[in-house]
Amino acid sequence: MGSLQATWTDDGQLFFWTPTGELDEVVATELPTLANAWPRPTRHQVAWPQPALRRRSVEGLALPVDQVLPLLCDLRQHPELSDALRCWSLTAWLAIDLAARQRVKPVLEGDRARWRALLAHRADRGRVDALARALPPAARALPVESRGAIRLWPAHYVVRAFLDACVDALYRTDTHAGVSRGWPTKLAEALRGEQTVFNLHDARLHALPQQLQEWARDADADALTLCLALDLPDSPTGTFRLSFHLHAADTSDESVPLDDAWYAGHRLQLGERSWLHPAHVALRSLARAARTFAPLAEALRGPRPSALRWDAPTTWRFLSYARPLLEEQGIAVRLPDAFSDGGTQRIRTRVRLSGPQSGPLQLEQELNFRWEITLGGDVVEGERLTQLLAQREPIARFDGQWVLLDPSELARLPNGLPAAGRLPAVDALRAALVGWHHGAPVVADASLERVLGALRSPPTALVPVAFKGRLRPYQKLGLSWLSSLGSLGLGACLADDMGLGKTVQLIAHILRRHERQSQLERRPTLIVCPTSVLGNWERELLRFGPSLGVLRYHGPERQVRALRKADVVLTTYSLLVRDYQRLKRIDWDVLALDEAQSIKNPDSRRAKCARGLQARHRVALTGTPVENRLDELWSLMHFLVPGLLGSRARFRAQVALPIERYGDQQVTTRLRSGIAPFVLRRLKTDPDVITDLPEKIERTCWTPLGVEQAQLYQRALDERLASVAGHTGVSRHGHVLALLTSLKQICNHPSQYLGDDGPLEHRSGKLERCGDLLDAILTSGERALIFTQYRQLGDRLVRWFQERYRRPLPFLHGGTAQTARDELVRRFQEDDDAPPILLISLRAGGTGLNLTRATHVIHYDRWWNPAVEDQATDRAFRIGQHHNVQVHKLVTQGTLEERIDALLEDKRKLAEQVLGNGESWLAELDDDALRQLVELGDDALIEEEV
Amino acid sequence: MLRPEDGLVTQGHAPGWLSRHWLASLKHLEAAHGPQVARGRTLARAGRVRELWTSPGLAGAEVVDRTPVQATLRVHVLDDDQWELIQRRLLADLSLIASLIEGELPRTLLDALDETGVRLLPSWRRTWGTERDIEATCDCPDGWRPPCAHATALYAVLAEALEGDPFLLFTLRGRTSDQLIASLRTAWGDDPTWPSANPNEAEDAPAGAWFASPEPLQDLQLSLGEATQPAAGLLALGPPPRGGEDLLRALTPLYEAGARAALALARVGEPEATAPPAPPRDHEPRSGEPLTER
């Protein structure tokens, strides 16, 4: 797609072609929907720059604008577009925007009537400029014979021609005109359908084309604009003064009184710019304004108008009726400060929202609200209110001054009176966050302010004493934030990047709540997570929150009665659904969903069950950026803060669609401010975070065994332990190592142990976990290294990777030739298209490889000698010098791997002296120690619930 | 008599004061040229006049009688002193030019100028020394003493043209609207020789990458929404050309339908978006900013 070009032709078509000529292929692969609808290819001349600018005939497909518009709209989200197509796609969206806002005008060209785009606003002109500057020459490569050479139309002209053609296509809707006689009808006829001819053979319409052009000229030009400035009277009985000024249409900063225009001569200077014929411009503007609002015609009586005086009723008619019309035409109206939006002499209506009278905010409850009328910042009530509402004139004397009593403000009040009422707390919260309610601005009372304040900057929460570990500063912030939302009863979505420690933050949060709750208040916490990380959670909870009683609620032996007694209950999503009725009977303290994207479908059973449980605080943990997937976001927020984002249908239509389809800025901003207090996401690359992170973040990924693995493991144990016991000395040594090696292989993958070529998926817990990690790493576009000791496992990983991701996995092992090795490394480091994952099976001592582009390292299996391990990963491969690196160690829980890992942790300091260079230290263990080491724990196998 | 396809239509409008005055002058001809006037009127009403053109002091057209003939009217142009008077009158009261710009010839202007001796409306009867106010020529073989029926047909059609374009009267008297405005500008101290706009010209092909964007463009930051008022587009254009009051009503449904079509295209792929009205767009200007800006 990157090569498909589109050039604008003079007869209103977009001509699609490729410089290299394989048009059919490109269209068939990249635009299959259109392949059937394409017309026959034609040949067109395009300007071609080599060797010198000349004409070249190319084959391509020309489509009229009305057929091309829907295609261009869809293309906006296409990842690879040629610059020309990107520009045309954006231009198409601008055309739609202009058409939707009715920024179009009818013109007559000869006897043809057409719609043209109207660029009245500075923003629109800016957009056209930006498009013109971005348009590649190829997009306007229509050769034009001019002054004896081949030239091109200017970019600005071409962009405008395209916009004009688009709005013309959109506005020919075959709608019937509003009147049925006279030339306006005939003009409308020529504008509404295929027929464009407007028969001008009416003598009275001789000058119509010119007049139509004049009609739209001021609205369209890069103009000098009239500005009418209103001043309050000097005295209670005085008149309002309206003075005339001129300023540049795109900035109100500098304006000059109209007098300057009358005496300016041919040119008026404003700041750094100047305009020609200012008096004519002023006159035209005034004449037009006078037609809109007759009292302005008085001003034209004199030769050089500069101001007018009006009484209050006329002034009000001017402000209410004429002002919006004039502003639509581009004539600005400046109010006196006292009458402006923040003015002190103007009434405003607003809604005052009250927070909960006591205790935390509960979303199901109702909160009070009250409408208020303010004048000069004070609420008008009592006697003053009665007097105010009794006023008849919108501009009147009140309290000794002139005030503006805008009826449209008063109209917002239900029944015209500032009443009070109640509304659901979630609506109040949303209104307070967004700042608007029923068209009026919102103020919050002290109680609600407290809630909002706590949302904006959560008070610092101290790390609970029972937390065993250290939180980094950004994690302390996460804890404070979780705490604050928890005490407010509002759901929280912790969406930190992978590796930043969402688990520990949640554990700290649970501990803190425990700390601050009395025995009576304590309730169990439920953590729902994918099966593959159950073991992980158990171990993390044990490590950081050993005081918590953890119940693994899983497996056929699970204890329902133990639910209430536990501090933390761990379960899986499938059990959430299976045992929903049992889980529902408990009032949970915290309900946390790990990998919360599991409930991204709000109609799924797991989502419904999650929402159905009772909990004081709902927390969602996820590593994916929620903002990008709006459906997911809605489901998550519906779980966390039900009602915040409104109904699903409304959200789809009013929020998701505008953002996804054309990146609506206002809607995006409103959505962000609505959910900002409830989503916390930090990235590894955030400046606040990056200084806190060590170069190397190591974590252990506990993985379970698969059923087959567990069987093999137990059998190997039974067989070989026995034979070990029967030997001594060197032969024992050999048998121990053989045992350990077998078990290691089983933990890796049954296929490695058995030596078979069978299927690889779903047979090894480690492989599943590795797959999850790689999924996340690949999605985030990062690069990773996988280390394994075993060549045979490496080969299987390559096969598995190819099947799963349909991409190659380069494998660097002992048998790789030096040149191939160098090439693999070079590609990994430098080539953007190279596979982002590199598998390595090398013992230490290899020549230093530079693999600094990796930000993740996965140790699939490990050397049981820390010195060797460190040497292999860090020094030999110089990791961690350029970015932070996350190291994931896959350790099978309940097996020898776990226990050896624990041993190594203890002995790390003594490693070098005690353990020497190899793994033979293991063979020194006596029988009992060995058995303890290799026993299969009962948490090794976590069955998948179907 | 068959009407040519592009013959000018002169019926279907209520005659304004200007065309009535203009046509009234024909009665001065009826005494001596009764049959020509009558036939001229008939030809005009039947749409036999086509390709009307005007220039300072001149008007012409093709009249399709039994054969097509070219008729011309030459109007006496005013001299510089008289133009000076006109200009001064226009400058004294800007509402007069304002009216002209907005498509109406104010009667008060004619009356005021009459008082000073400047007669804008030409007359068949009047002469300026030896020169007639209106002189007719035609290449018809009829052999009538001018004005022939074709010239009077042209004259009748001009009545309608004048109703539609008030500046036409000034053109016939010697100055186009551009020239008129230019001379007014001079009075304001403006220099009329400055050009207003540049026409589009093809330019040289740029150097540099042919297929790449000269300047990168990420996004346009659009916020698609509906217009704030039902016919916002029409309002933005201001009052329509005179005689086109119906134009607003005729075009309003087209504007609304066009906007809907655009929004529908924007929302393609979405099931019935029976969405309630969107929340207020943030068009409320922040306090302290006196000028509203969208």
JSON list of C-alpha atoms in Angstrom, two decimals, chain A residues 374-452:
[
{"chain": "A", "resi": 374, "resn": "THR", "atom": "CA", "xyz": [-25.37, 34.12, 40.54]},
{"chain": "A", "resi": 375, "resn": "LEU", "atom": "CA", "xyz": [-24.64, 37.76, 39.92]},
{"chain": "A", "resi": 376, "resn": "GLY", "atom": "CA", "xyz": [-21.11, 39.01, 40.27]},
{"chain": "A", "resi": 377, "resn": "GLY", "atom": "CA", "xyz": [-20.11, 35.77, 41.93]},
{"chain": "A", "resi": 378, "resn": "ASP", "atom": "CA", "xyz": [-22.75, 35.93, 44.68]},
{"chain": "A", "resi": 379, "resn": "VAL", "atom": "CA", "xyz": [-25.79, 33.71, 44.80]},
{"chain": "A", "resi": 380, "resn": "VAL", "atom": "CA", "xyz": [-29.00, 35.64, 44.39]},
{"chain": "A", "resi": 381, "resn": "GLU", "atom": "CA", "xyz": [-31.59, 34.53, 46.88]},
{"chain": "A", "resi": 382, "resn": "GLY", "atom": "CA", "xyz": [-34.45, 35.62, 49.04]},
{"chain": "A", "resi": 383, "resn": "GLU", "atom": "CA", "xyz": [-35.79, 39.11, 48.49]},
{"chain": "A", "resi": 384, "resn": "ARG", "atom": "CA", "xyz": [-33.25, 39.91, 45.78]},
{"chain": "A", "resi": 385, "resn": "LEU", "atom": "CA", "xyz": [-34.22, 36.79, 43.89]},
{"chain": "A", "resi": 386, "resn": "THR", "atom": "CA", "xyz": [-37.86, 37.77, 43.89]},
{"chain": "A", "resi": 387, "resn": "GLN", "atom": "CA", "xyz": [-37.00, 41.22, 42.61]},
{"chain": "A", "resi": 388, "resn": "LEU", "atom": "CA", "xyz": [-34.75, 39.79, 39.95]},
{"chain": "A", "resi": 389, "resn": "LEU", "atom": "CA", "xyz": [-37.28, 37.34, 38.63]},
{"chain": "A", "resi": 390, "resn": "ALA", "atom": "CA", "xyz": [-39.84, 40.13, 38.51]},
{"chain": "A", "resi": 391, "resn": "GLN", "atom": "CA", "xyz": [-37.78, 42.12, 36.01]},
{"chain": "A", "resi": 392, "resn": "ARG", "atom": "CA", "xyz": [-39.28, 42.29, 32.58]},
{"chain": "A", "resi": 393, "resn": "GLU", "atom": "CA", "xyz": [-36.47, 43.66, 30.52]},
{"chain": "A", "resi": 394, "resn": "PRO", "atom": "CA", "xyz": [-33.40, 41.57, 29.91]},
{"chain": "A", "resi": 395, "resn": "ILE", "atom": "CA", "xyz": [-31.21, 44.63, 30.23]},
{"chain": "A", "resi": 396, "resn": "ALA", "atom": "CA", "xyz": [-32.31, 46.50, 33.29]},
{"chain": "A", "resi": 397, "resn": "ARG", "atom": "CA", "xyz": [-31.29, 48.49, 36.33]},
{"chain": "A", "resi": 398, "resn": "PHE", "atom": "CA", "xyz": [-30.83, 46.27, 39.37]},
{"chain": "A", "resi": 399, "resn": "ASP", "atom": "CA", "xyz": [-29.11, 47.00, 42.61]},
{"chain": "A", "resi": 400, "resn": "GLY", "atom": "CA", "xyz": [-27.98, 50.34, 41.29]},
{"chain": "A", "resi": 401, "resn": "GLN", "atom": "CA", "xyz": [-26.30, 49.11, 38.14]},
{"chain": "A", "resi": 402, "resn": "TRP", "atom": "CA", "xyz": [-27.03, 47.90, 34.66]},
{"chain": "A", "resi": 403, "resn": "VAL", "atom": "CA", "xyz": [-27.36, 44.12, 34.57]},
{"chain": "A", "resi": 404, "resn": "LEU", "atom": "CA", "xyz": [-27.85, 41.58, 31.84]},
{"chain": "A", "resi": 405, "resn": "LEU", "atom": "CA", "xyz": [-30.56, 39.10, 32.74]},
{"chain": "A", "resi": 406, "resn": "ASP", "atom": "CA", "xyz": [-30.10, 36.66, 29.89]},
{"chain": "A", "resi": 407, "resn": "PRO", "atom": "CA", "xyz": [-33.35, 34.78, 29.39]},
{"chain": "A", "resi": 408, "resn": "SER", "atom": "CA", "xyz": [-31.50, 31.81, 27.93]},
{"chain": "A", "resi": 409, "resn": "GLU", "atom": "CA", "xyz": [-29.69, 31.41, 31.25]},
{"chain": "A", "resi": 410, "resn": "LEU", "atom": "CA", "xyz": [-32.95, 31.55, 33.16]},
{"chain": "A", "resi": 411, "resn": "ALA", "atom": "CA", "xyz": [-34.49, 29.13, 30.69]},
{"chain": "A", "resi": 412, "resn": "ARG", "atom": "CA", "xyz": [-32.16, 26.41, 31.92]},
{"chain": "A", "resi": 413, "resn": "LEU", "atom": "CA", "xyz": [-33.83, 26.45, 35.31]},
{"chain": "A", "resi": 414, "resn": "PRO", "atom": "CA", "xyz": [-36.58, 23.90, 35.58]},
{"chain": "A", "resi": 415, "resn": "ASN", "atom": "CA", "xyz": [-39.82, 25.89, 35.61]},
{"chain": "A", "resi": 416, "resn": "GLY", "atom": "CA", "xyz": [-37.87, 29.08, 35.65]},
{"chain": "A", "resi": 417, "resn": "LEU", "atom": "CA", "xyz": [-37.00, 28.80, 39.33]},
{"chain": "A", "resi": 418, "resn": "PRO", "atom": "CA", "xyz": [-33.80, 27.72, 41.02]},
{"chain": "A", "resi": 419, "resn": "ALA", "atom": "CA", "xyz": [-34.99, 24.41, 42.40]},
{"chain": "A", "resi": 420, "resn": "ALA", "atom": "CA", "xyz": [-33.32, 21.59, 44.28]},
{"chain": "A", "resi": 421, "resn": "GLY", "atom": "CA", "xyz": [-33.39, 17.85, 43.76]},
{"chain": "A", "resi": 422, "resn": "ARG", "atom": "CA", "xyz": [-31.52, 14.58, 43.96]},
{"chain": "A", "resi": 423, "resn": "LEU", "atom": "CA", "xyz": [-29.59, 12.59, 41.40]},
{"chain": "A", "resi": 424, "resn": "PRO", "atom": "CA", "xyz": [-27.64, 9.32, 41.37]},
{"chain": "A", "resi": 425, "resn": "ALA", "atom": "CA", "xyz": [-24.17, 9.65, 42.80]},
{"chain": "A", "resi": 426, "resn": "VAL", "atom": "CA", "xyz": [-22.48, 8.32, 39.71]},
{"chain": "A", "resi": 427, "resn": "ASP", "atom": "CA", "xyz": [-24.12, 11.01, 37.58]},
{"chain": "A", "resi": 428, "resn": "ALA", "atom": "CA", "xyz": [-23.09, 13.64, 40.09]},
{"chain": "A", "resi": 429, "resn": "LEU", "atom": "CA", "xyz": [-19.55, 12.39, 40.00]},
{"chain": "A", "resi": 430, "resn": "ARG", "atom": "CA", "xyz": [-19.43, 12.42, 36.26]},
{"chain": "A", "resi": 431, "resn": "ALA", "atom": "CA", "xyz": [-20.89, 15.89, 36.09]},
{"chain": "A", "resi": 432, "resn": "ALA", "atom": "CA", "xyz": [-18.37, 17.11, 38.64]},
{"chain": "A", "resi": 433, "resn": "LEU", "atom": "CA", "xyz": [-15.47, 15.61, 36.70]},
{"chain": "A", "resi": 434, "resn": "VAL", "atom": "CA", "xyz": [-16.58, 16.92, 33.35]},
{"chain": "A", "resi": 435, "resn": "GLY", "atom": "CA", "xyz": [-17.79, 20.25, 34.71]},
{"chain": "A", "resi": 436, "resn": "TRP", "atom": "CA", "xyz": [-21.24, 20.40, 33.07]},
{"chain": "A", "resi": 437, "resn": "HIS", "atom": "CA", "xyz": [-24.74, 19.34, 33.92]},
{"chain": "A", "resi": 438, "resn": "HIS", "atom": "CA", "xyz": [-27.76, 20.01, 31.71]},
{"chain": "A", "resi": 439, "resn": "GLY", "atom": "CA", "xyz": [-25.99, 22.80, 29.91]},
{"chain": "A", "resi": 440, "resn": "ALA", "atom": "CA", "xyz": [-24.94, 24.65, 33.05]},
{"chain": "A", "resi": 441, "resn": "PRO", "atom": "CA", "xyz": [-21.59, 24.74, 34.79]},
{"chain": "A", "resi": 442, "resn": "VAL", "atom": "CA", "xyz": [-21.19, 22.78, 37.97]},
{"chain": "A", "resi": 443, "resn": "VAL", "atom": "CA", "xyz": [-19.78, 23.68, 41.38]},
{"chain": "A", "resi": 444, "resn": "ALA", "atom": "CA", "xyz": [-19.15, 21.15, 44.10]},
{"chain": "A", "resi": 445, "resn": "ASP", "atom": "CA", "xyz": [-19.81, 21.67, 47.79]},
{"chain": "A", "resi": 446, "resn": "ALA", "atom": "CA", "xyz": [-17.16, 21.02, 50.42]},
{"chain": "A", "resi": 447, "resn": "SER", "atom": "CA", "xyz": [-17.96, 17.35, 50.78]},
{"chain": "A", "resi": 448, "resn": "LEU", "atom": "CA", "xyz": [-17.86, 16.66, 47.08]},
{"chain": "A", "resi": 449, "resn": "GLU", "atom": "CA", "xyz": [-14.76, 18.83, 46.75]},
{"chain": "A", "resi": 450, "resn": "ARG", "atom": "CA", "xyz": [-13.10, 16.54, 49.22]},
{"chain": "A", "resi": 451, "resn": "VAL", "atom": "CA", "xyz": [-13.93, 13.59, 47.04]},
{"chain": "A", "resi": 452, "resn": "LEU", "atom": "CA", "xyz": [-12.69, 15.37, 43.95]}
]
